């Protein structure tokens, strides 16, 4: 029988490949290897023959388990054993040119580079071929080859990387600049230029041959910003290289601060001022943006004071603000200290207060002071409340570093200054060292005789872990996370399902100017157990600034001491809260802490063993132990890729926050830890976010599904029971669940006032007349008493928080058809029942319950 390759006219490639493919299909590797070795032995020029075979094999992909890779591996082994068969000179150069024509990637490219010694080829020769690949539209291949051959310094960075960025092949771009600090800096500068509003990705894509049309929303500011900040962290670059992107991120921080101060009203003036000043700094553009935002969120007088503070030229300000600066008086009717004193007195009646004298709160900064604390805290049988504070990062780079550790025992609170403490013996003055403090913290958490109390302890430990290597690898024993206890209480005392729907009457919080915010987290637990919530207005303080203000010290002490009082109350009356007598034993071990927690998000996971057969993933099914939740109890934050899902959930009554388009994914983890929310995300961010929050608090959504299907899957997974009462119980614009009910006749009055105010404004703007005298019907206080009851201004149609009723959205012909309108008490948006209600009912009938129907009908009765 004639063997393979015995053809007198030369080797028969087709016969060889046919027999090889048969052995490969049967997975007979011994037969395949034998055929290849027998065939190579008949060849005069194995290196040329390999390229001929790869041409016939259609080897463009070159995956690790493919036939071309197997073939190349066998040729490489044979050539290593027979070095005399290697080509050189002009013939080798021709073979190297053919390697470029194959345009391979993956393992096959590495094998061919080794066989044909591309690393040793002439630099100009290699650059010419890479440039040719780029010119014919093979941008990915050009970057892969140039990265493998280390040709990046001699190529144009923007020309090579721009097409891949437009195609969103960010991993190849990151690999292209890896190991080249100069290229990393230039790439960051290029991304900074792309962040400008004048950048047009569609126009740029037309400069490159064969690129598909770029959608405008693909390479937007959010995408560019995310990549740039990942490079900043990955390569430890100077943030000054991307000043535009840094400014945009700071602008996002300013918007968030404005919302917290003037909309939510959950931040004190001191904290807000401190954060605004540190965010803006000496940046003139940010200063102008800050003043512009103040004009939108508060009064012009406040904006004018900040304009004076920043020393902004009048010509850079809006004309209305410039006019006010001329008459602005810097004399306050009531000094800020007097205002704070009045607010403080009012808030004491409403919020939990530290029950021990201020003299029992100790601020420790050195080893001598720590010694007495250590002896008291580490006594056997001691119960200790532990909390930590750090400066909020507002989406900044890296993890926050702990500034303060609060340790509370019965009758005493110790505040340990991590930031500026000098907790070590015999240390040179002025140099900080926390070794003694770290030893104390490790002894505390590892002590079986001391009971440690916390709330959401894992988040605190993660931040402490990132602060200093000395705090890593804590051994946790006898730790009780009251967050787990709180979940038990909420499951055992779930609210009735018919309690949803719009809220008519607004509850004003004593000492506050706006609508009281819903309690959450530890504050809600303290309210449920002790009767009054925590005052969290100091939570977003700048905890890195020294000295700490008195309000910060008292807040920090109360945050730790309340844990002791809550625990003692629960232990004394467990049945009152639906708990077992040994509830604290069941929560031990819930806090998990170890090396896996500190794993970098970029670190590869250990490879999983391959399985021959895999079944499709099971659908998300709620656990049999998962208690039903109402939409009001289910609180989520949606990644910016899932805004459609967020809108659907919000229209079903779920408390939904959504990241803005320019927000980084990590902001979702910060908000989830702070507010106790579940993160809904998809794709690669899931792995990163899941590692930053508690178990079960991050859910990966299938991006291939439509938003409605995603919403149904989320509701079923978390066992959320939606009733008719929940549908449209939240404002679709701002997530508020408090509505003002306005009947048909009262809406007609509002429209009449609105039309009068608009016509008066137009006359005033055109300077036809001055301020017109109010008509008699507008001066009739008796007929407009209902507006005063709802805190609606008759002069401006603004709500108590300054938001204006959005009456322009109400069509004139609708008044005779709708008996009841719902006005959002936070943003002023107006809703009414229409066909959209029926559409939502039909779309989500498989997850809707019927027990809220009577309640929904009752909401139609009006005021």
mmCIF file with all atom_site columns, N, CA and C in Angstrom, residues 726-752:
data_model
loop_
_atom_site.group_PDB
_atom_site.id
_atom_site.type_symbol
_atom_site.label_atom_id
_atom_site.label_alt_id
_atom_site.label_comp_id
_atom_site.label_asym_id
_atom_site.label_entity_id
_atom_site.label_seq_id
_atom_site.pdbx_PDB_ins_code
_atom_site.Cartn_x
_atom_site.Cartn_y
_atom_site.Cartn_z
_atom_site.occupancy
_atom_site.B_iso_or_equiv
_atom_site.pdbx_formal_charge
_atom_site.auth_seq_id
_atom_site.auth_comp_id
_atom_site.auth_asym_id
_atom_site.auth_atom_id
_atom_site.pdbx_PDB_model_num
ATOM 1  N N  . UNK A 1 726 ? -50.095 49.399 43.522 1.00 0.00 ? 726 UNK A N  1
ATOM 2  C CA . UNK A 1 726 ? -48.697 49.805 43.336 1.00 0.00 ? 726 UNK A CA 1
ATOM 3  C C  . UNK A 1 726 ? -48.443 50.425 41.973 1.00 0.00 ? 726 UNK A C  1
ATOM 4  N N  . UNK A 1 727 ? -49.309 50.160 41.007 1.00 0.00 ? 727 UNK A N  1
ATOM 5  C CA . UNK A 1 727 ? -49.077 50.645 39.651 1.00 0.00 ? 727 UNK A CA 1
ATOM 6  C C  . UNK A 1 727 ? -49.147 52.165 39.630 1.00 0.00 ? 727 UNK A C  1
ATOM 7  N N  . UNK A 1 728 ? -48.091 52.792 39.127 1.00 0.00 ? 728 UNK A N  1
ATOM 8  C CA . UNK A 1 728 ? -47.959 54.245 39.057 1.00 0.00 ? 728 UNK A CA 1
ATOM 9  C C  . UNK A 1 728 ? -48.089 54.907 40.425 1.00 0.00 ? 728 UNK A C  1
ATOM 10 N N  . UNK A 1 729 ? -47.690 54.196 41.493 1.00 0.00 ? 729 UNK A N  1
ATOM 11 C CA . UNK A 1 729 ? -47.678 54.813 42.820 1.00 0.00 ? 729 UNK A CA 1
ATOM 12 C C  . UNK A 1 729 ? -46.422 55.638 43.043 1.00 0.00 ? 729 UNK A C  1
ATOM 13 N N  . UNK A 1 730 ? -45.510 55.639 42.056 1.00 0.00 ? 730 UNK A N  1
ATOM 14 C CA . UNK A 1 730 ? -44.295 56.463 42.135 1.00 0.00 ? 730 UNK A CA 1
ATOM 15 C C  . UNK A 1 730 ? -44.217 57.363 40.919 1.00 0.00 ? 730 UNK A C  1
ATOM 16 N N  . UNK A 1 731 ? -43.613 58.524 41.135 1.00 0.00 ? 731 UNK A N  1
ATOM 17 C CA . UNK A 1 731 ? -43.388 59.458 40.035 1.00 0.00 ? 731 UNK A CA 1
ATOM 18 C C  . UNK A 1 731 ? -42.365 58.858 39.079 1.00 0.00 ? 731 UNK A C  1
ATOM 19 N N  . UNK A 1 732 ? -42.689 58.826 37.798 1.00 0.00 ? 732 UNK A N  1
ATOM 20 C CA . UNK A 1 732 ? -41.776 58.256 36.811 1.00 0.00 ? 732 UNK A CA 1
ATOM 21 C C  . UNK A 1 732 ? -40.542 59.121 36.593 1.00 0.00 ? 732 UNK A C  1
ATOM 22 N N  . UNK A 1 733 ? -40.639 60.388 36.958 1.00 0.00 ? 733 UNK A N  1
ATOM 23 C CA . UNK A 1 733 ? -39.516 61.302 36.706 1.00 0.00 ? 733 UNK A CA 1
ATOM 24 C C  . UNK A 1 733 ? -38.507 61.311 37.840 1.00 0.00 ? 733 UNK A C  1
ATOM 25 N N  . UNK A 1 734 ? -39.000 61.323 39.111 1.00 0.00 ? 734 UNK A N  1
ATOM 26 C CA . UNK A 1 734 ? -38.069 61.535 40.235 1.00 0.00 ? 734 UNK A CA 1
ATOM 27 C C  . UNK A 1 734 ? -38.125 60.440 41.286 1.00 0.00 ? 734 UNK A C  1
ATOM 28 N N  . UNK A 1 735 ? -38.992 59.432 41.141 1.00 0.00 ? 735 UNK A N  1
ATOM 29 C CA . UNK A 1 735 ? -39.066 58.297 42.059 1.00 0.00 ? 735 UNK A CA 1
ATOM 30 C C  . UNK A 1 735 ? -39.800 58.604 43.365 1.00 0.00 ? 735 UNK A C  1
ATOM 31 N N  . UNK A 1 736 ? -40.372 59.794 43.502 1.00 0.00 ? 736 UNK A N  1
ATOM 32 C CA . UNK A 1 736 ? -41.087 60.140 44.741 1.00 0.00 ? 736 UNK A CA 1
ATOM 33 C C  . UNK A 1 736 ? -42.405 59.359 44.799 1.00 0.00 ? 736 UNK A C  1
ATOM 34 N N  . UNK A 1 737 ? -42.809 58.944 46.007 1.00 0.00 ? 737 UNK A N  1
ATOM 35 C CA . UNK A 1 737 ? -44.070 58.208 46.143 1.00 0.00 ? 737 UNK A CA 1
ATOM 36 C C  . UNK A 1 737 ? -45.115 59.004 46.932 1.00 0.00 ? 737 UNK A C  1
ATOM 37 N N  . UNK A 1 738 ? -44.980 60.318 46.941 1.00 0.00 ? 738 UNK A N  1
ATOM 38 C CA . UNK A 1 738 ? -45.950 61.176 47.610 1.00 0.00 ? 738 UNK A CA 1
ATOM 39 C C  . UNK A 1 738 ? -46.606 62.080 46.572 1.00 0.00 ? 738 UNK A C  1
ATOM 40 N N  . UNK A 1 739 ? -47.918 61.953 46.425 1.00 0.00 ? 739 UNK A N  1
ATOM 41 C CA . UNK A 1 739 ? -48.657 62.751 45.457 1.00 0.00 ? 739 UNK A CA 1
ATOM 42 C C  . UNK A 1 739 ? -49.657 63.666 46.170 1.00 0.00 ? 739 UNK A C  1
ATOM 43 N N  . UNK A 1 740 ? -49.910 64.799 45.567 1.00 0.00 ? 740 UNK A N  1
ATOM 44 C CA . UNK A 1 740 ? -51.027 65.641 45.946 1.00 0.00 ? 740 UNK A CA 1
ATOM 45 C C  . UNK A 1 740 ? -52.203 65.282 45.048 1.00 0.00 ? 740 UNK A C  1
ATOM 46 N N  . UNK A 1 741 ? -53.370 65.101 45.641 1.00 0.00 ? 741 UNK A N  1
ATOM 47 C CA . UNK A 1 741 ? -54.562 64.780 44.861 1.00 0.00 ? 741 UNK A CA 1
ATOM 48 C C  . UNK A 1 741 ? -55.309 66.080 44.551 1.00 0.00 ? 741 UNK A C  1
ATOM 49 N N  . UNK A 1 742 ? -55.510 66.340 43.290 1.00 0.00 ? 742 UNK A N  1
ATOM 50 C CA . UNK A 1 742 ? -56.186 67.565 42.850 1.00 0.00 ? 742 UNK A CA 1
ATOM 51 C C  . UNK A 1 742 ? -57.390 67.164 42.000 1.00 0.00 ? 742 UNK A C  1
ATOM 52 N N  . UNK A 1 743 ? -58.563 67.570 42.462 1.00 0.00 ? 743 UNK A N  1
ATOM 53 C CA . UNK A 1 743 ? -59.780 67.226 41.735 1.00 0.00 ? 743 UNK A CA 1
ATOM 54 C C  . UNK A 1 743 ? -59.923 68.111 40.505 1.00 0.00 ? 743 UNK A C  1
ATOM 55 N N  . UNK A 1 744 ? -60.934 67.797 39.699 1.00 0.00 ? 744 UNK A N  1
ATOM 56 C CA . UNK A 1 744 ? -61.129 68.463 38.413 1.00 0.00 ? 744 UNK A CA 1
ATOM 57 C C  . UNK A 1 744 ? -61.330 69.965 38.571 1.00 0.00 ? 744 UNK A C  1
ATOM 58 N N  . UNK A 1 745 ? -62.181 70.388 39.514 1.00 0.00 ? 745 UNK A N  1
ATOM 59 C CA . UNK A 1 745 ? -62.443 71.815 39.684 1.00 0.00 ? 745 UNK A CA 1
ATOM 60 C C  . UNK A 1 745 ? -61.225 72.563 40.203 1.00 0.00 ? 745 UNK A C  1
ATOM 61 N N  . UNK A 1 746 ? -60.466 71.910 41.076 1.00 0.00 ? 746 UNK A N  1
ATOM 62 C CA . UNK A 1 746 ? -59.258 72.565 41.597 1.00 0.00 ? 746 UNK A CA 1
ATOM 63 C C  . UNK A 1 746 ? -58.165 72.656 40.533 1.00 0.00 ? 746 UNK A C  1
ATOM 64 N N  . UNK A 1 747 ? -58.088 71.655 39.669 1.00 0.00 ? 747 UNK A N  1
ATOM 65 C CA . UNK A 1 747 ? -57.127 71.736 38.569 1.00 0.00 ? 747 UNK A CA 1
ATOM 66 C C  . UNK A 1 747 ? -57.501 72.877 37.622 1.00 0.00 ? 747 UNK A C  1
ATOM 67 N N  . UNK A 1 748 ? -58.791 73.098 37.429 1.00 0.00 ? 748 UNK A N  1
ATOM 68 C CA . UNK A 1 748 ? -59.226 74.222 36.600 1.00 0.00 ? 748 UNK A CA 1
ATOM 69 C C  . UNK A 1 748 ? -58.771 75.549 37.213 1.00 0.00 ? 748 UNK A C  1
ATOM 70 N N  . UNK A 1 749 ? -58.840 75.655 38.548 1.00 0.00 ? 749 UNK A N  1
ATOM 71 C CA . UNK A 1 749 ? -58.348 76.851 39.222 1.00 0.00 ? 749 UNK A CA 1
ATOM 72 C C  . UNK A 1 749 ? -56.848 77.026 39.007 1.00 0.00 ? 749 UNK A C  1
ATOM 73 N N  . UNK A 1 750 ? -56.113 75.938 39.127 1.00 0.00 ? 750 UNK A N  1
ATOM 74 C CA . UNK A 1 750 ? -54.662 76.008 38.929 1.00 0.00 ? 750 UNK A CA 1
ATOM 75 C C  . UNK A 1 750 ? -54.328 76.445 37.503 1.00 0.00 ? 750 UNK A C  1
ATOM 76 N N  . UNK A 1 751 ? -55.039 75.924 36.534 1.00 0.00 ? 751 UNK A N  1
ATOM 77 C CA . UNK A 1 751 ? -54.791 76.299 35.150 1.00 0.00 ? 751 UNK A CA 1
ATOM 78 C C  . UNK A 1 751 ? -55.100 77.773 34.911 1.00 0.00 ? 751 UNK A C  1
ATOM 79 N N  . UNK A 1 752 ? -56.136 78.276 35.565 1.00 0.00 ? 752 UNK A N  1
ATOM 80 C CA . UNK A 1 752 ? -56.499 79.686 35.423 1.00 0.00 ? 752 UNK A CA 1
ATOM 81 C C  . UNK A 1 752 ? -55.403 80.574 35.997 1.00 0.00 ? 752 UNK A C  1
#
